[in-house]
Amino acid sequence: MAVVSVLTLSSSGEAQARPVTLEAVSQDSAPGNLTDLRREAERSSQALAEATKALEQRQATLAKADSELKKKLDQFRTATAELSKVRKPLADLVQSLYQTPQGGDMAPFLSGASDTSSLRALSDMTYLVSGRDEILADVGRLYQEQQRLAAEAQDLRATKLLVEAQLNLEIDTLRKRSAAVVKSLSQALVKLGVRVNQGGRSGAACDPTRVGSAAQYPNGLLPKSVLCPLQQPGRELRADAAIAFVAMNEAYRKRFGKPMCVTDSYRSLAQQQSIFYRRPGFAAVPGRSNHGLGLAVDLCGGVDVFRSLQFNWVEANGKQFGWIHPDWAYHSPFEPWHWEYDPELGSLL
Ligand SMILES: [Zn+2]
């Protein structure tokens, strides 16, 4: 019964498989499109991760059903073999009783005598014959059940191959789509002056699909692979924050005629410690700063002056790019220059 329900599950799961189409990826590199591309890249990366997980789950479910079925089939094979072993001597015995009319226990019965011993012999023989018939019927039933289970196991293996093929095709399509979006995004960033390593390894830099893996690294110890350079030389942030910052920087440039001024961005643990000891009170405790997560910038060029035109512009417009002035920075400590990227805000926009 368990096997049947698993099979029903897997075939209904099959019907639920979403069709995936490879839509055209826009090659436009306008700053507004940069945000769209980043979101699209995040979405396709997420879809790819989900499809991969679905495949793994489906494979695990089918493998479990397959192993249960195999176990059951083995039990039936053993039972059939045991019964066959009993059937043979029993059949031989019954056969031999029929074939010895002139002697043994059967003689009185066959010669017409009706004493106790011949009656018992008759009863024994009837019992043996009916026993033999029962065993033959049991063997037949077991054999049929064994055949049915073998067919079921074969169906299950065919279903497994089909489901795997379908999901692998879906994953392949999603992977291609994700790669195409990341390529478009990299090209758009290069056009905006961000030095993205396009050659070499696939998805080398500014790949928002790597953001998920950034969470596993401790504060201040992010590897180069999850960081992305800004247009401002020497500055870098976590890929999603960097791409959102580039988009905000382009909007700022349109408004003020020059790019944003960045004093500080991602800080390694060593840099955090250095600043903390040189200027106590001006930097967060090492290992606790959002700079160490590649999600914060310190700005200059007017934004660092509370209520300046530039400060007010970033405060009003940053949100649409996922950049905010955190509550604490308004008063404790008062840091008008400090801005943070909120991944939740950035991905909801
Ligand atoms: Zn700061």
XYZ file of C-alpha atoms and ligand atoms in Angstrom:
350
model
C 0.000 0.000 0.000
C 2.834 2.340 0.884
C 4.360 1.761 -2.506
C 1.143 2.627 -4.304
C 0.734 5.885 -2.418
C 4.319 6.873 -3.192
C 3.740 6.119 -6.834
C 0.581 8.235 -6.823
C 2.567 11.028 -5.218
C 5.278 10.857 -7.817
C 2.904 10.803 -10.747
C 0.942 13.768 -9.377
C 4.261 15.537 -8.820
C 5.055 14.925 -12.442
C 1.835 16.608 -13.513
C 2.768 19.626 -11.386
C 6.118 20.134 -13.134
C 6.198 23.727 -14.319
C 6.952 24.421 -17.955
C 10.027 26.611 -18.278
C 10.581 28.928 -21.163
C 13.750 30.755 -22.066
C 12.672 34.363 -22.431
C 14.807 36.835 -24.284
C 17.190 38.712 -21.988
C 17.312 42.438 -22.572
C 20.719 43.793 -23.576
C 19.853 47.368 -22.608
C 22.367 48.808 -20.153
C 20.448 51.842 -18.852
C 20.884 52.312 -15.077
C 17.198 51.567 -14.427
C 17.605 48.334 -16.307
C 20.532 47.438 -14.070
C 18.153 47.058 -11.134
C 15.788 44.968 -13.278
C 18.660 42.762 -14.377
C 19.851 42.318 -10.813
C 16.371 41.270 -9.675
C 15.984 38.998 -12.675
C 19.343 37.409 -11.891
C 18.272 36.852 -8.278
C 14.959 35.367 -9.398
C 16.510 32.985 -11.905
C 19.144 31.955 -9.398
C 16.413 31.211 -6.864
C 14.365 29.276 -9.421
C 17.458 27.230 -10.260
C 18.080 26.448 -6.597
C 14.428 25.442 -6.109
C 14.399 23.181 -9.162
C 17.616 21.502 -8.034
C 16.112 20.915 -4.588
C 12.919 19.520 -6.152
C 14.985 17.071 -8.198
C 16.878 15.907 -5.129
C 13.647 15.435 -3.169
C 11.977 13.556 -6.015
C 15.019 11.322 -6.402
C 15.026 10.588 -2.673
C 11.290 9.745 -2.667
C 11.612 7.454 -5.670
C 14.740 5.785 -4.314
C 12.922 5.083 -1.032
C 9.918 3.601 -2.875
C 12.281 1.540 -5.017
C 14.126 0.125 -2.015
C 10.834 -0.718 -0.218
C 9.617 -2.488 -3.320
C 12.870 -4.416 -3.648
C 12.650 -5.527 -0.017
C 9.078 -6.738 -0.528
C 10.034 -8.513 -3.738
C 12.890 -10.296 -1.943
C 10.467 -11.460 0.765
C 8.133 -12.862 -1.858
C 10.979 -14.605 -3.657
C 12.080 -16.247 -0.401
C 8.522 -17.299 0.476
C 7.976 -18.753 -2.997
C 11.267 -20.646 -2.833
C 10.404 -22.062 0.629
C 6.992 -23.218 -0.561
C 8.470 -24.757 -3.688
C 10.846 -26.738 -1.474
C 7.898 -28.134 0.532
C 5.794 -28.709 -2.541
C 8.316 -31.055 -4.167
C 8.616 -33.752 -1.449
C 4.901 -33.495 -0.755
C 4.073 -34.064 -4.385
C 6.542 -36.939 -4.470
C 4.991 -38.516 -1.386
C 1.445 -38.290 -2.733
C 2.685 -39.628 -6.013
C 4.400 -42.580 -4.329
C 1.215 -43.440 -2.380
C -0.732 -43.690 -5.601
C 1.990 -45.748 -7.185
C 2.207 -48.430 -4.440
C -1.267 -50.131 -4.466
C 0.162 -53.533 -3.426
C 1.847 -52.653 -0.193
C 2.433 -50.279 2.665
C -0.291 -48.529 4.623
C -2.451 -48.207 1.547
C -2.891 -51.948 0.959
C -5.833 -52.570 3.351
C -7.681 -49.567 2.031
C -7.146 -50.515 -1.593
C -8.086 -54.156 -0.996
C -11.433 -53.121 0.482
C -10.606 -53.687 4.157
C -11.951 -51.067 6.498
C -10.108 -51.403 9.800
C -8.894 -48.440 11.827
C -5.473 -48.302 10.302
C -6.787 -48.209 6.756
C -9.251 -45.464 7.700
C -6.419 -43.476 9.197
C -4.413 -44.033 6.042
C -7.320 -42.756 3.975
C -7.638 -39.710 6.185
C -3.878 -39.079 5.997
C -3.900 -39.324 2.267
C -6.878 -36.989 1.877
C -5.091 -34.572 4.158
C -1.905 -34.830 2.157
C -3.702 -34.372 -1.145
C -5.654 -31.351 0.056
C -2.449 -29.976 1.637
C -0.680 -30.386 -1.629
C -3.463 -28.525 -3.457
C -3.381 -25.701 -0.931
C 0.361 -25.363 -1.218
C 0.140 -25.408 -5.004
C -2.489 -22.629 -4.828
C -0.316 -20.666 -2.394
C 2.702 -21.004 -4.633
C 0.603 -19.808 -7.557
C -0.644 -16.779 -5.616
C 2.823 -15.924 -4.380
C 4.236 -16.269 -7.847
C 1.557 -13.944 -9.235
C 2.214 -11.397 -6.507
C 5.932 -11.658 -7.198
C 5.300 -10.965 -10.887
C 3.093 -8.003 -10.021
C 5.739 -6.531 -7.728
C 8.434 -7.014 -10.336
C 6.290 -5.139 -12.867
C 5.647 -2.404 -10.308
C 9.384 -2.088 -9.654
C 10.011 -1.768 -13.354
C 7.321 0.938 -13.665
C 8.834 2.772 -10.751
C 12.269 2.749 -12.360
C 10.778 4.025 -15.625
C 8.939 6.796 -13.739
C 12.171 7.700 -11.951
C 14.039 8.053 -15.234
C 11.235 10.124 -16.746
C 10.977 12.469 -13.757
C 14.759 12.867 -13.642
C 14.875 13.643 -17.353
C 12.098 16.243 -17.032
C 13.656 17.935 -14.026
C 17.138 17.858 -15.532
C 15.784 19.550 -18.631
C 14.120 22.192 -16.453
C 17.327 22.717 -14.479
C 19.365 22.980 -17.663
C 16.990 25.635 -19.038
C 17.089 27.577 -15.767
C 20.885 27.370 -15.652
C 21.159 28.739 -19.195
C 18.714 31.500 -18.356
C 20.610 32.411 -15.182
C 23.919 32.497 -17.083
C 22.373 34.722 -19.775
C 21.049 37.188 -17.183
C 24.380 37.325 -15.349
C 26.144 37.937 -18.673
C 23.771 40.809 -19.532
C 24.253 42.219 -16.048
C 28.058 42.045 -16.336
C 27.946 43.751 -19.740
C 25.705 46.506 -18.353
C 28.114 47.035 -15.429
C 31.142 47.199 -17.736
C 29.368 49.880 -19.801
C 28.945 51.880 -16.572
C 32.658 51.657 -15.823
C 32.573 48.871 -13.245
C 35.596 46.647 -13.711
C 34.006 43.231 -13.982
C 36.165 40.272 -14.776
C 34.283 39.009 -17.807
C 36.835 36.627 -19.222
C 38.200 33.784 -17.134
C 35.915 31.896 -14.813
C 32.194 31.973 -15.484
C 30.360 34.448 -13.297
C 33.632 35.696 -11.831
C 32.580 39.032 -10.382
C 29.365 40.960 -9.793
C 27.387 37.786 -9.868
C 24.310 38.251 -7.659
C 23.695 34.519 -7.779
C 26.591 34.184 -5.333
C 24.948 36.374 -2.708
C 23.410 33.326 -1.039
C 26.853 31.879 -0.354
C 28.077 35.172 1.195
C 26.066 34.455 4.355
C 28.354 31.556 5.283
C 31.413 33.783 5.709
C 32.088 35.602 8.973
C 31.968 39.376 9.208
C 35.097 40.889 7.651
C 36.174 37.657 5.997
C 34.195 37.733 2.741
C 36.148 36.207 -0.160
C 36.759 38.236 -3.334
C 34.316 36.012 -5.202
C 31.243 37.428 -3.427
C 32.422 41.047 -3.603
C 31.946 43.418 -6.497
C 33.849 46.610 -7.322
C 32.118 50.000 -7.379
C 32.819 52.680 -9.968
C 34.789 54.461 -7.238
C 38.323 52.992 -7.441
C 39.310 50.643 -4.652
C 35.790 50.393 -3.230
C 33.836 47.165 -3.153
C 30.676 45.704 -1.644
C 28.802 42.424 -1.565
C 27.577 41.798 -5.135
C 23.887 42.711 -4.623
C 24.717 45.842 -2.593
C 27.347 46.869 -5.163
C 24.991 46.524 -8.132
C 22.275 48.445 -6.271
C 24.848 51.118 -5.386
C 25.955 51.476 -9.022
C 22.302 52.010 -10.005
C 21.861 54.639 -7.247
C 25.168 56.283 -8.237
C 23.901 56.699 -11.826
C 20.701 58.371 -10.589
C 22.823 60.622 -8.307
C 25.088 61.518 -11.236
C 22.034 62.527 -13.272
C 20.896 64.839 -10.465
C 24.217 66.359 -9.335
C 26.391 65.969 -12.421
C 29.035 63.912 -10.611
C 29.320 60.457 -9.071
C 28.878 59.846 -5.362
C 31.884 60.296 -3.090
C 32.711 57.127 -1.134
C 35.072 57.217 1.863
C 34.645 53.623 2.877
C 32.820 50.474 1.783
C 33.605 46.803 2.570
C 36.034 46.526 5.459
C 37.984 43.386 6.190
C 38.300 42.334 9.837
C 41.885 43.664 9.891
C 40.718 47.064 8.590
C 37.880 47.150 11.135
C 40.350 46.463 13.954
C 42.766 49.102 12.694
C 40.047 51.800 12.579
C 38.569 50.717 15.906
C 41.893 51.140 17.720
C 42.915 54.331 15.903
C 39.579 56.110 16.280
C 37.644 54.533 19.152
C 33.983 55.467 19.054
C 34.077 56.119 15.322
C 33.733 52.536 14.229
C 31.671 49.557 15.341
C 33.263 46.781 17.393
C 35.303 44.685 14.917
C 33.271 41.776 13.603
C 29.962 43.569 14.252
C 29.963 46.211 11.520
C 27.811 46.085 8.415
C 30.947 47.248 6.603
C 32.328 43.774 7.320
C 29.314 42.242 5.568
C 29.905 44.412 2.506
C 26.515 46.073 3.051
C 27.524 49.584 4.216
C 29.200 52.688 2.781
C 30.463 55.914 4.295
C 29.746 58.775 1.937
C 31.343 62.191 1.448
C 30.841 65.028 -1.033
C 27.990 66.615 0.922
C 25.997 63.514 1.833
C 28.033 63.448 5.049
C 26.508 66.783 6.061
C 23.188 66.249 7.826
C 20.238 67.829 5.953
C 22.380 69.014 3.054
C 20.861 68.855 -0.440
C 22.878 65.688 -1.112
C 21.949 64.055 2.209
C 18.258 64.765 1.625
C 18.442 63.394 -1.927
C 19.993 60.071 -0.841
C 17.562 59.860 2.079
C 14.603 60.361 -0.284
C 15.824 58.305 -3.258
C 18.111 55.642 -1.808
C 15.196 53.450 -0.716
C 14.184 52.668 -4.273
C 17.629 51.078 -4.690
C 17.514 49.338 -1.305
C 19.826 51.921 0.390
C 18.772 53.456 3.705
C 20.105 55.623 6.515
C 19.672 53.348 9.555
C 17.750 54.754 12.552
C 20.738 54.581 14.882
C 22.878 56.702 12.515
C 20.550 59.688 13.130
C 21.544 59.870 16.802
C 23.598 57.139 18.457
C 26.208 57.540 17.249
C 25.296 60.351 14.886
C 26.822 59.281 11.556
C 25.217 61.171 8.643
C 27.820 59.643 6.300
C 26.883 56.026 7.059
C 24.401 54.279 4.711
C 23.360 50.660 4.527
C 21.960 48.318 1.944
C 18.922 46.339 3.072
C 18.751 43.115 1.003
C 15.085 42.636 1.956
C 14.191 46.104 0.721
C 16.392 45.698 -2.353
C 14.782 42.444 -3.443
C 11.200 43.589 -2.777
C 11.510 46.695 -4.927
Zn 30.093 53.452 8.260
